[in-house]
Coordinates of C-alpha atoms in Angstrom, one line a residue:
X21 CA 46.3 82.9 -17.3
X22 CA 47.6 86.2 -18.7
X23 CA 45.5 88.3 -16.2
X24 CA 47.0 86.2 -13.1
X25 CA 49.1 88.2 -10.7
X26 CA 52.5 86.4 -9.7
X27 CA 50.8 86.1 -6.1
X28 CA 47.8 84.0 -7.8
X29 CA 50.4 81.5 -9.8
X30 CA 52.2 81.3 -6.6
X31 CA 48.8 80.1 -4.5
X32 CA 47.8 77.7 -7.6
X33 CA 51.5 76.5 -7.4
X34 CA 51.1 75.8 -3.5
X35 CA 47.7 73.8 -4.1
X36 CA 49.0 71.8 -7.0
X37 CA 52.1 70.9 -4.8
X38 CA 49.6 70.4 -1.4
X39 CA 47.3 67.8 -3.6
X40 CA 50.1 65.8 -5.0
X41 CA 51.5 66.0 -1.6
X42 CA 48.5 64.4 -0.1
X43 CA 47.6 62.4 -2.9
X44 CA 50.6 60.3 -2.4
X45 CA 50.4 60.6 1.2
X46 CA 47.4 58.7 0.9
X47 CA 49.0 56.2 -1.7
X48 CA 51.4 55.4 1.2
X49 CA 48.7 55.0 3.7
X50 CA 46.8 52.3 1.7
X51 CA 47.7 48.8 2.1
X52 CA 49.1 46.5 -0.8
X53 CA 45.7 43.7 -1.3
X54 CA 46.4 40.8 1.4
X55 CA 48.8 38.2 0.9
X56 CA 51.4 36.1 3.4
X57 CA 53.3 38.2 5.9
X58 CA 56.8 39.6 4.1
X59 CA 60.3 39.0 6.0
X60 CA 62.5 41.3 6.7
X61 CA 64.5 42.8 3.4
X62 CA 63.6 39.7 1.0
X63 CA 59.7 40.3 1.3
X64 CA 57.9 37.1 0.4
X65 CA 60.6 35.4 -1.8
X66 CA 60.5 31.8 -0.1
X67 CA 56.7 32.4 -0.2
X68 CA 57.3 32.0 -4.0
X69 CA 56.2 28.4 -5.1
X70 CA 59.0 26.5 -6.6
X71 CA 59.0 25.1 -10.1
X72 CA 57.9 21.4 -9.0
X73 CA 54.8 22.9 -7.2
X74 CA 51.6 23.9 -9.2
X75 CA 51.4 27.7 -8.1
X76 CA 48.3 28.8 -9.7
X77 CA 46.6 26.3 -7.3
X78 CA 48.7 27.3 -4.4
X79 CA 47.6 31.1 -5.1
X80 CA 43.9 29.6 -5.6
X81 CA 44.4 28.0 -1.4
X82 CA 45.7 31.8 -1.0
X83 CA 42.8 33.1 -1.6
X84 CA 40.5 31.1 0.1
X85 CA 42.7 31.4 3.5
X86 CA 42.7 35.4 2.7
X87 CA 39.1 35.7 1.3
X88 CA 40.3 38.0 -1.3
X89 CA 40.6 37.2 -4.9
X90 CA 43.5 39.5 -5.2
X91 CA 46.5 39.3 -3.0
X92 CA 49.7 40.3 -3.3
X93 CA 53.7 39.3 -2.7
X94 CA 56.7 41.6 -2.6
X95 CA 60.1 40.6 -3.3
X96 CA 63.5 42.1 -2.9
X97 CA 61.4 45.3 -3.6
X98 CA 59.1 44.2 -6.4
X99 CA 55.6 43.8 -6.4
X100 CA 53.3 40.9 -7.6
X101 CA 49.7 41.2 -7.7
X102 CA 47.6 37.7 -8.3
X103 CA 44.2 38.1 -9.9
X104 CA 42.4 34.8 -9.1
X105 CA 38.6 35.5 -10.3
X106 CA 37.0 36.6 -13.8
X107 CA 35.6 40.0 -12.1
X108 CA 38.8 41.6 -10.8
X109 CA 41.0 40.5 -14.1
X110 CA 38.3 42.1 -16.4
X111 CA 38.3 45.6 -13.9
X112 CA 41.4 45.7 -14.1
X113 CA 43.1 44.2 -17.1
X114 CA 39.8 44.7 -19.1
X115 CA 38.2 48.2 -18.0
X116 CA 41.5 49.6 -17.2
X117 CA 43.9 48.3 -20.0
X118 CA 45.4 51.4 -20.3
X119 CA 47.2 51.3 -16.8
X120 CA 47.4 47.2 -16.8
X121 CA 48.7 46.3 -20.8
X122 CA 52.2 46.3 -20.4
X123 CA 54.8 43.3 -19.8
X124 CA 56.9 43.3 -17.2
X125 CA 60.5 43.1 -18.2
X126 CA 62.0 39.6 -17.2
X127 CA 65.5 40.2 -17.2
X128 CA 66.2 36.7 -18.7
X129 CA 63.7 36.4 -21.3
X130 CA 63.3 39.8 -22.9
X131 CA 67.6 41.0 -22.7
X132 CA 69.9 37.7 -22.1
X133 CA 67.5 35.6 -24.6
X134 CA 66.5 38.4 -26.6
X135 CA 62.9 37.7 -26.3
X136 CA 61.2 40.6 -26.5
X137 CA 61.1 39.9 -30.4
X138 CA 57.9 38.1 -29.5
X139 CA 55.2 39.9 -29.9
X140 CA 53.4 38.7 -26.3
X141 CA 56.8 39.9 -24.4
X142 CA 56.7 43.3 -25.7
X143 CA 55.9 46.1 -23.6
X144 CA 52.7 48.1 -24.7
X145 CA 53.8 50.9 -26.8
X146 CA 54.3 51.8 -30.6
X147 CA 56.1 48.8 -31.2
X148 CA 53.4 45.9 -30.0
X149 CA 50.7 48.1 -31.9
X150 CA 51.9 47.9 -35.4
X151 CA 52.7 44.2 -35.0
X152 CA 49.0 44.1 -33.3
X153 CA 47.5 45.9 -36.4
X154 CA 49.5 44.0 -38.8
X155 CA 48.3 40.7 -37.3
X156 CA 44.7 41.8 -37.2
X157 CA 44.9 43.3 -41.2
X158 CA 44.8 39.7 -42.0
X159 CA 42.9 38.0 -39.4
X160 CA 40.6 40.3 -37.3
X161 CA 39.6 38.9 -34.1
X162 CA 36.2 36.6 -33.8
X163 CA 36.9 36.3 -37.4
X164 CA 39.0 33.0 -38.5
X165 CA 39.7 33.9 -41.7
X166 CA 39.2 31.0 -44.8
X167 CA 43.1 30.7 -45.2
X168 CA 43.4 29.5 -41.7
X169 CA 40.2 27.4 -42.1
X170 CA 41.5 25.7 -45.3
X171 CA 45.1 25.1 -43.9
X172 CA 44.4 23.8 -40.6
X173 CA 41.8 21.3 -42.4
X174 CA 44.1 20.2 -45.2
X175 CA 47.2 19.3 -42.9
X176 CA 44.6 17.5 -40.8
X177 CA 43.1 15.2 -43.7
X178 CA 46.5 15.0 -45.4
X179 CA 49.1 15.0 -42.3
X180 CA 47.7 13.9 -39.1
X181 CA 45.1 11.7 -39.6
X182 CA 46.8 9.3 -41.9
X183 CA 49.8 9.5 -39.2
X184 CA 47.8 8.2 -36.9
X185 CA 46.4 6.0 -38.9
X186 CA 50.1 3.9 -39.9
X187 CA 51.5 4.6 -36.2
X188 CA 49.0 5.2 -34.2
X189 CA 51.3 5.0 -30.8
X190 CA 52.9 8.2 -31.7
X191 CA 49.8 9.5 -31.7
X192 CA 51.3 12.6 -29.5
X193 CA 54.2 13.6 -32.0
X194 CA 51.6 13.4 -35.0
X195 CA 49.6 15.8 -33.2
X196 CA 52.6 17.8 -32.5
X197 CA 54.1 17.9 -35.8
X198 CA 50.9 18.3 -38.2
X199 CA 50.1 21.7 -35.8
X200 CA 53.4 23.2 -35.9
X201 CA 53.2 22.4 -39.8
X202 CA 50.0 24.0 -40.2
X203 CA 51.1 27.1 -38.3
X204 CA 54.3 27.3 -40.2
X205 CA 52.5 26.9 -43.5
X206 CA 50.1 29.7 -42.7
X207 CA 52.6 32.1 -41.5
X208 CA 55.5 31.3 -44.2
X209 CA 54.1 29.7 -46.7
X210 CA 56.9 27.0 -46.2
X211 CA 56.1 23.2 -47.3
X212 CA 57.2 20.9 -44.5
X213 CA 58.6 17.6 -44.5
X214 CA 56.3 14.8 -43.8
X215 CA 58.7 13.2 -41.3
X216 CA 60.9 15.0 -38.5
X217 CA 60.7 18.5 -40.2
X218 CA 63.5 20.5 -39.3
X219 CA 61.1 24.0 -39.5
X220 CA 59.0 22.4 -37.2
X221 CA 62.0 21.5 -34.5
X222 CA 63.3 24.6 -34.4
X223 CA 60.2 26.2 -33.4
X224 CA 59.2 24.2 -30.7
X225 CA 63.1 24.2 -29.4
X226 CA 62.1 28.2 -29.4
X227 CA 58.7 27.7 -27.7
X228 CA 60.0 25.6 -25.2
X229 CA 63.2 27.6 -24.1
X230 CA 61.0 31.0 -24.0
X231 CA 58.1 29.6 -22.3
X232 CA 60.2 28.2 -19.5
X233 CA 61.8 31.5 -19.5
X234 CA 58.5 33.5 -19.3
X235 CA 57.4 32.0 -15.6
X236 CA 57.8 34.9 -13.2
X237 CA 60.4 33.9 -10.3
X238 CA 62.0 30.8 -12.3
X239 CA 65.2 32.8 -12.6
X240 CA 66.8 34.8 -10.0
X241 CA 68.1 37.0 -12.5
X242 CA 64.6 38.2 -13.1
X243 CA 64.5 39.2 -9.2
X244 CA 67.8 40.6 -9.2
X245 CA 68.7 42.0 -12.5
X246 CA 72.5 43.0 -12.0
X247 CA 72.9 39.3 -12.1
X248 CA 73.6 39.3 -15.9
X249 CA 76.8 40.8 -15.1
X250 CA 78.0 37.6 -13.6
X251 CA 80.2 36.1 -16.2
X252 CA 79.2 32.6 -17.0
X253 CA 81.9 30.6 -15.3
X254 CA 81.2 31.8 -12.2
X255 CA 79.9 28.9 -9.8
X256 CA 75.8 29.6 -9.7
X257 CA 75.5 31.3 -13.5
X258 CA 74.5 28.9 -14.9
X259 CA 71.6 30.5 -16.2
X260 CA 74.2 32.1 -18.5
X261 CA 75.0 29.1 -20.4
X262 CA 71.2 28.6 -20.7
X263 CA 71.1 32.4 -21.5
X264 CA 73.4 32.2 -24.4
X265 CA 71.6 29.1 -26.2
X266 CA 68.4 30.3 -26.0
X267 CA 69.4 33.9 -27.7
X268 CA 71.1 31.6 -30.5
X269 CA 67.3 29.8 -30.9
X270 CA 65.4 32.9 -30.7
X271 CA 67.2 35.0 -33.2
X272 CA 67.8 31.5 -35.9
X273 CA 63.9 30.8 -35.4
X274 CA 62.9 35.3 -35.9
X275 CA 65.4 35.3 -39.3
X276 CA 65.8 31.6 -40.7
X277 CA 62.2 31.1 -41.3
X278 CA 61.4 34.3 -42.8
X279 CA 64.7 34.5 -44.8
X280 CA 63.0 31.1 -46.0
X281 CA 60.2 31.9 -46.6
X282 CA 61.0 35.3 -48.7
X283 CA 63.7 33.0 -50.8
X284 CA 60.5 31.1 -51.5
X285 CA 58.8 34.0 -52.7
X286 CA 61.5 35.3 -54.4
X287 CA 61.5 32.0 -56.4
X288 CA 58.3 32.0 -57.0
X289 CA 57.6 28.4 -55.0
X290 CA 55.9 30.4 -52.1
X291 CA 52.2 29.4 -51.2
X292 CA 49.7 32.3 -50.3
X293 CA 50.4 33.1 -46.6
X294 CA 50.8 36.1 -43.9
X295 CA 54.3 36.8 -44.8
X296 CA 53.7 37.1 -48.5
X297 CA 50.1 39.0 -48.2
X298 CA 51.9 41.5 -45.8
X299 CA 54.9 41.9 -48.1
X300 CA 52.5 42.3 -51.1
X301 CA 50.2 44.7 -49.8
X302 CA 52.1 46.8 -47.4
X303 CA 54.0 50.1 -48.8
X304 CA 57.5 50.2 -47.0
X305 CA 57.5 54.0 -47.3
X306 CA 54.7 54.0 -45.5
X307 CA 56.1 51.8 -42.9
X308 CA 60.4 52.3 -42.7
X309 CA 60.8 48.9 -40.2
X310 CA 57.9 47.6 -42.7
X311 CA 60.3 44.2 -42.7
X312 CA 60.7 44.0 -39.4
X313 CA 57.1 44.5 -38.5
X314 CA 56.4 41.5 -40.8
X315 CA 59.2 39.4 -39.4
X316 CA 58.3 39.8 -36.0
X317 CA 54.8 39.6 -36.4
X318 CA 54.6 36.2 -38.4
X319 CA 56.5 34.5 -34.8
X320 CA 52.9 35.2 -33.1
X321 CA 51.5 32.4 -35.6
X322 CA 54.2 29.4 -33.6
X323 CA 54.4 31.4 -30.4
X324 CA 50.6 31.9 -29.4
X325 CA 49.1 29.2 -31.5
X326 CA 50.9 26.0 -32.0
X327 CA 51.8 24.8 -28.7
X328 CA 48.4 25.9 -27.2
X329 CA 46.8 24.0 -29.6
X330 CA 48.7 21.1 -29.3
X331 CA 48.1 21.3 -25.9
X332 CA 44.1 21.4 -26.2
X333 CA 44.1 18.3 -28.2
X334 CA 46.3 16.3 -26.1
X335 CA 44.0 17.0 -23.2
X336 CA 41.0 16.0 -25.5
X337 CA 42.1 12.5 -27.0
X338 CA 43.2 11.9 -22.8
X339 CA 39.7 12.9 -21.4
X340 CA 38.0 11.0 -24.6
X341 CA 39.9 8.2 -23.4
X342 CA 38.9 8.6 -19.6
X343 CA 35.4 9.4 -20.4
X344 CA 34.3 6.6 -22.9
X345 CA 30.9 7.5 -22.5
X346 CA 31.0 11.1 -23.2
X347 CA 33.0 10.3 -26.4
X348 CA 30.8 7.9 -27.6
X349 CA 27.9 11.0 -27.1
X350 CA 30.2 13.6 -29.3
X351 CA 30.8 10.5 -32.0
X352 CA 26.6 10.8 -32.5
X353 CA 26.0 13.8 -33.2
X354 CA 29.6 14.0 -35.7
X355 CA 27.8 11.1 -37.8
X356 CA 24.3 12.8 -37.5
X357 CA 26.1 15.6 -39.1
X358 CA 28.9 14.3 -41.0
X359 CA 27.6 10.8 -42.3
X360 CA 30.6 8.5 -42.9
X361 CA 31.8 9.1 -46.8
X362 CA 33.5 12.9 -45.9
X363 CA 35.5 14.5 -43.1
X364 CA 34.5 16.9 -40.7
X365 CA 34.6 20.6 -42.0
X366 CA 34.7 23.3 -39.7
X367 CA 31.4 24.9 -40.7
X368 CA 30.1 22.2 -39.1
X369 CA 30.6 23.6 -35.9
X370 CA 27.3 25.3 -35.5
X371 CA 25.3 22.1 -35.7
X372 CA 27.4 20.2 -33.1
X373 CA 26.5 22.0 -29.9
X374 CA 27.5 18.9 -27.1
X375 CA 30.9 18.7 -29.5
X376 CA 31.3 22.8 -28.7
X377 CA 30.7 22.3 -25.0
X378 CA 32.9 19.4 -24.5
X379 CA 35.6 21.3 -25.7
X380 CA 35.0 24.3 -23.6
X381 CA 35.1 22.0 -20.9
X382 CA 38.1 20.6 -21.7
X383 CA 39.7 24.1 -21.6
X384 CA 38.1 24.8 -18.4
X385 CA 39.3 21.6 -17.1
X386 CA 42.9 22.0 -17.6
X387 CA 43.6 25.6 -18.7
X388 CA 46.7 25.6 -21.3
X389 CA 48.5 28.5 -19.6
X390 CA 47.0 28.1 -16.3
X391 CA 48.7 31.1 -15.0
X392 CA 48.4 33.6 -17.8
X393 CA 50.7 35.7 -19.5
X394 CA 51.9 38.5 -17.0
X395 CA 50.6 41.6 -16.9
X396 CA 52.6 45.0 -15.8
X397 CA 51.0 48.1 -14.7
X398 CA 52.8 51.6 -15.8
X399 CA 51.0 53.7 -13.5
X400 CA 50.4 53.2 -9.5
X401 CA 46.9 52.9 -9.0
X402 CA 44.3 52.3 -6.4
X403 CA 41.8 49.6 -6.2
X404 CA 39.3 48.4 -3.4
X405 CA 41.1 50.6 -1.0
X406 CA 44.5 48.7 -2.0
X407 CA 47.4 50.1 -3.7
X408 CA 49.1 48.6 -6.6
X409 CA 52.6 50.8 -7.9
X410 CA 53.7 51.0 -10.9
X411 CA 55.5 48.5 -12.0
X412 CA 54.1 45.7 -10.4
X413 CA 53.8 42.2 -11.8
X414 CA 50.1 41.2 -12.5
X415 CA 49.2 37.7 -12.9
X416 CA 45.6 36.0 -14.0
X417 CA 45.6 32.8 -11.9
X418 CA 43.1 31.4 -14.7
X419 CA 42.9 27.9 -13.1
X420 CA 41.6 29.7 -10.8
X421 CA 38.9 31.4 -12.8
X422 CA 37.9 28.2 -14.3
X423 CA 38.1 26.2 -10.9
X424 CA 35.8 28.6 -9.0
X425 CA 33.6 26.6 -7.7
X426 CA 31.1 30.0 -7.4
X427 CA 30.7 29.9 -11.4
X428 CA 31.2 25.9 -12.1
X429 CA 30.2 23.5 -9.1
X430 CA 32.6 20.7 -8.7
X431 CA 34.9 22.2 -11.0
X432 CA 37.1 19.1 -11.1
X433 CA 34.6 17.2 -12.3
X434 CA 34.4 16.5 -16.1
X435 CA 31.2 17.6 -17.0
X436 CA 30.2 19.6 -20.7
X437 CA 26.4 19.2 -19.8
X438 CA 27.7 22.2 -17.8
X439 CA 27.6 24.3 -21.1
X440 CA 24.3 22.8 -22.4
X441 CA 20.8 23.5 -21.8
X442 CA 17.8 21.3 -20.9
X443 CA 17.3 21.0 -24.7
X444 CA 21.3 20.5 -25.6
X445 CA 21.8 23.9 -26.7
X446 CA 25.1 25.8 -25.8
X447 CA 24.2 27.9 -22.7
X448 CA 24.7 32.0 -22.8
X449 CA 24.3 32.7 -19.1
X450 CA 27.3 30.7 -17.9
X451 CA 31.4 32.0 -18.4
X452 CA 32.5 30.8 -21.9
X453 CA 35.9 29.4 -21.3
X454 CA 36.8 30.3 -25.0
X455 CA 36.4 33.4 -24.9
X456 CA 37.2 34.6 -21.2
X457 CA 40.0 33.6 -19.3
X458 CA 42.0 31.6 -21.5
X459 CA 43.2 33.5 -24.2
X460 CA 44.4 36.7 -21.7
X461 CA 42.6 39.8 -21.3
X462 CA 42.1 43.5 -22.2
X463 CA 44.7 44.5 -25.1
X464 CA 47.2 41.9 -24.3
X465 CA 44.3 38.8 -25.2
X466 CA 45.8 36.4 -27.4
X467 CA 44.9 37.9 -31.4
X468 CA 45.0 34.5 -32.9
X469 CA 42.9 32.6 -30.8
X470 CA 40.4 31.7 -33.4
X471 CA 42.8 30.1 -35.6
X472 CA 43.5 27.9 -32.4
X473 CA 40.5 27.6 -32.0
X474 CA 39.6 26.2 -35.4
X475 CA 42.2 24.1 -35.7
X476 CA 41.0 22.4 -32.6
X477 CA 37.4 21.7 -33.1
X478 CA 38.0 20.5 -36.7
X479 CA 40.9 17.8 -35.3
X480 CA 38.3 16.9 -32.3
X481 CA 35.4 16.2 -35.1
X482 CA 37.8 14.2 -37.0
X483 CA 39.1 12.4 -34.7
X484 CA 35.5 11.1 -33.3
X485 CA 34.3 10.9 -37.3
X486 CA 37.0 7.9 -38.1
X487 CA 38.1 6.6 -34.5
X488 CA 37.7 5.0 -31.8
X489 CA 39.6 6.4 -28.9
X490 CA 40.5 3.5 -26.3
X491 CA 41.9 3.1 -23.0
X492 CA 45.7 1.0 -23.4
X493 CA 45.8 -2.5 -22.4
X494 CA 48.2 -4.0 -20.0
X495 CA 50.0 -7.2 -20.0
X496 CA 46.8 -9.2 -19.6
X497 CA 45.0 -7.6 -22.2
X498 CA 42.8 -5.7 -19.9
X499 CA 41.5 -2.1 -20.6
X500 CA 43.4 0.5 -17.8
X501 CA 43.3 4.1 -17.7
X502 CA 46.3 5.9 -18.5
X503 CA 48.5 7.5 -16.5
X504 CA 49.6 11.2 -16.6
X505 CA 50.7 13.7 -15.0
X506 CA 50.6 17.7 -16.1
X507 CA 54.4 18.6 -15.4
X508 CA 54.0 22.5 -15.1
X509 CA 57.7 23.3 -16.4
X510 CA 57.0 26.3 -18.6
X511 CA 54.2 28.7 -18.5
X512 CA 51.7 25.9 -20.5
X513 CA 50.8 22.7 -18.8
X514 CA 51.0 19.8 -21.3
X515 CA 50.0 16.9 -19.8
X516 CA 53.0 14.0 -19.7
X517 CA 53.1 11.5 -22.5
X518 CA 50.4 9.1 -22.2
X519 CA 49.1 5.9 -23.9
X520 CA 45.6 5.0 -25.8
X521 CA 44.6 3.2 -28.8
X522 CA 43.6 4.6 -31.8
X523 CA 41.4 2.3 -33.3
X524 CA 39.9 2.9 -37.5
X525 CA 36.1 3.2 -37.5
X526 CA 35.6 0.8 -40.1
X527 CA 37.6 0.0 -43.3
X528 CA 35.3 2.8 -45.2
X529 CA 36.9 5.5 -43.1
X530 CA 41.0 4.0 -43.3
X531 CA 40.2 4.3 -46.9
X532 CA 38.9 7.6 -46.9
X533 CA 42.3 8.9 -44.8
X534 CA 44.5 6.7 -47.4
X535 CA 42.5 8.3 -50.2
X536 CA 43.6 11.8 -49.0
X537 CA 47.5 10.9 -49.2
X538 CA 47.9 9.1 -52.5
X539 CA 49.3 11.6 -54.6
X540 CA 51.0 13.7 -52.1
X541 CA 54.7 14.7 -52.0
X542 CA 57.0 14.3 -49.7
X543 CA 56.4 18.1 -48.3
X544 CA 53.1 19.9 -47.4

């Protein structure tokens, strides 16, 4: 460079400046992937399905009317790109995470509800990584470590099962209440009440109010951000009020628990768990927001586990119950391995191939977060020809992923066999719903998905190992299905409450639950 003339810097100048000049050029040229027609100055915002309509299968209908499985809607000048198949998620959240592993910033959730403090609604940068890092120091991915193998199965044996056992209507709440326990305990090392936990409420009050927050277009305020200037009596900000309360939940669930739980630890009273590992183990000179870092990151454990967890199982006792027959297949192959005189263990798994593919099946079947967590790209960038700016909004329709019919035939059908070989081995040539799709993609997948995981398979073995799972009765003591409905409020689909019948084994197996709960406390 020190040998160039001032007439040579001038002609690179002029070709730099002629190939941005055309590179963008270009950029305008392309089209944005193919999606309804926009109107006029507010785009495609009444193309937006409302909140009683299922939009991931609306956007899976889109994409069959555009033959594209990426399309794209622009509102009031923002951009929202729908990613409805395996290939074009993994190119581009996958094989181009750099550009596609950000969050976009939802006005409501991240600022008026102060959600951002959640790990999943941070934008990529310094801050997600060392809560990333932290999280994987203590369980690395593919890797469930033995604390979170030897909590989730003690709060089954000792929490749900004999729950179920003494109330078996309230066989949802159980559920419910012995996962957000176990996730608590593992993250806190706080003991929970046995009954109506107060931990437990407060972080499914948070999970609730964020989720609902997290759904792209469900507030206007995230379309039109100088909204949150409107002050909260004015007729049609309403969303303020909700605003306000959800803030107050957010920041009482972030610094309650884990002033809790390091009183705990102060005291001595604290069992081994992330918050007092990471506290133990981590050097705050190393790390100044050390504390911080350790608070935020031990909200991952409620936020990304517990409620997809709960989820899963919900959707497994309701398809046991409409699917007698495929229940009564698992139940084999539990006693074959189990016997009847000890509960399920989770390194059992590997010798209970049809139990592992009728639970991939029932992820496939009704995907927990059927739309994904949203994506945001922080570059523009050109794909197929298309062009997707910065900024935009992506979102992994993974119903549609797991619906398409290309990859599973008759995908509303029920089926595991669909994950089995001829000889009832778990196939390796076929999508694994487990691993792909349902727990995100790229950067942004969800970290703690084992633990979920785990949790799930060892309640599934347990519940086939001392139940029988029965459709309800009706007023003339006839056998009906249940009915349910999957609501779509928030970003996870839990199915409606529903009825079956939890119905003991045999006395051997009530008195092996009972025997598990004679000398507990009141707290676990």
């Amino acid at each position: 460079m020190a040998n160039l003339g001032l007439v040579d810097v001038a002609v690179l100048c002029c070709v730099a400046l002629a190939h941005l000049y055309y590179r963008y050029k270009a950029k305008a040229k392309l089209p944005y992937p193919p999606g309804p027609k926009p109107l006029p100055l507010i785009g495609n915002l009444l193309d937006i399905p409302k909140v009683s309509v299922r939009g991931f299968e609306v956007f899976a209908e889109w994409s069959k009317a555009f033959n594209s499985d990426i399309l794209h809607l622009g509102v009031l000048g923002k951009h929202i790109v729908i990613l409805n198949s395996v290939n074009v998620a993994n190119e581009l959240c996958g094989e181009r995470s750099a550009t596609y592993s950000s969050r976009p910033h939802l006005t409501m959730l991240s600022e008026l509800m102060n959600g951002a403090r959640f790990m999943a609604a941070m934008p990529y940068g310094d801050a997600w990584r060392a809560r990333r890092k932290m999280f994987q120091q203590y369980f690395p991915l593919n890797d469930p470590s033995r604390i979170a193998i030897s909590r989730s199965e003690d709060f089954i044996r000792k929490y749900l099962l004999p729950r179920i056992l003494d109330s078996p209507k309230d066989f949802l709440s159980h559920i419910r209440n012995s996962v957000g326990g176990a996730t608590l305990s593992l993250a806190y090392g706080l003991r929970i009440n046995r009954f109506d936990d107060p931990w437990v409420k407060l972080a499914e009050d948070t999970l609730y109010t964020t989720t609902e927050a997290a759904v792209v277009g469900r507030f206007l305020v995230d379309v039109i951000p100088a909204l949150k200037y409107i002050p909260e009596w004015v007729p049609g900000a309403g969303f303020q009020k909700t605003a306000k309360e959800g803030r107050r939940i957010v920041n009482k669930f972030f610094d309650d628990l884990y002033a809790a739980a390091v009183q705990e630890i102060a005291d001595g009273t604290a069992q081994p768990s992330f918050v007092s590992l990471a506290l133990e183990e981590n050097d705050e000179a190393k790390l100044p927001d050390l504390k911080d870092v350790i608070r935020d990151t031990a909200g991952i454990f409620f936020a990304g586990g517990s409620e997809t967890t709960v989820v899963a199982m919900w959707n497994f006792v309701l398809l046991m119950t409409l699917h007698p027959e495929i229940q009564e297949k698992a139940r084999r192959e539990v006693d074959t391995v189990v016997g009847h005189d000890r509960f399920p263990q989770f390194s059992d798994k590997a010798s209970m191939p049809y139990l592992a593919a009728v639970l991939k099946e029932v992820i496939r079947w009704a995907p927990i977060v059927p739309a994904g967590m949203p994506h945001c790209t922080t570059a523009d960038d050109i794909y197929r020809g298309y062009f997707i700016p910065k900024g935009s909004i992506i979102i992994n329709n993974t119903w549609a992923m797991l619906h398409d019919e290309n990859i599973f035939p008759n995908p509303s059908l029920f089926d595991p066999d669909r994950f089995l070989t001829s000889d009832g081995q778990l196939r390796m040539d076929i999508l694994d719903p487990e691993t792909t799709a349902t727990f995100g993609f790229g950067r942004r997948a969800c970290p703690g998905y084992q633990i979920a995981l785990t949790t799930l398979f060892v309640a599934a073995a347990s519940f086939l190992s001392l139940f029988n799972i029965l459709k309800p009765l009706n007023a003339k003591g006839e056998e009906v299905d249940p009915f349910v409905e999957y609501t779509g409020k928030t970003m996870i689909d839990n199915p409606s409450p529903f009825e079956c019948r939890f119905i003991p084994r045999s006395k051997a197996a009530a008195s092996l639950i009972h025997a598990e709960v004679l000398n507990l406390d009141e707290k676990l």
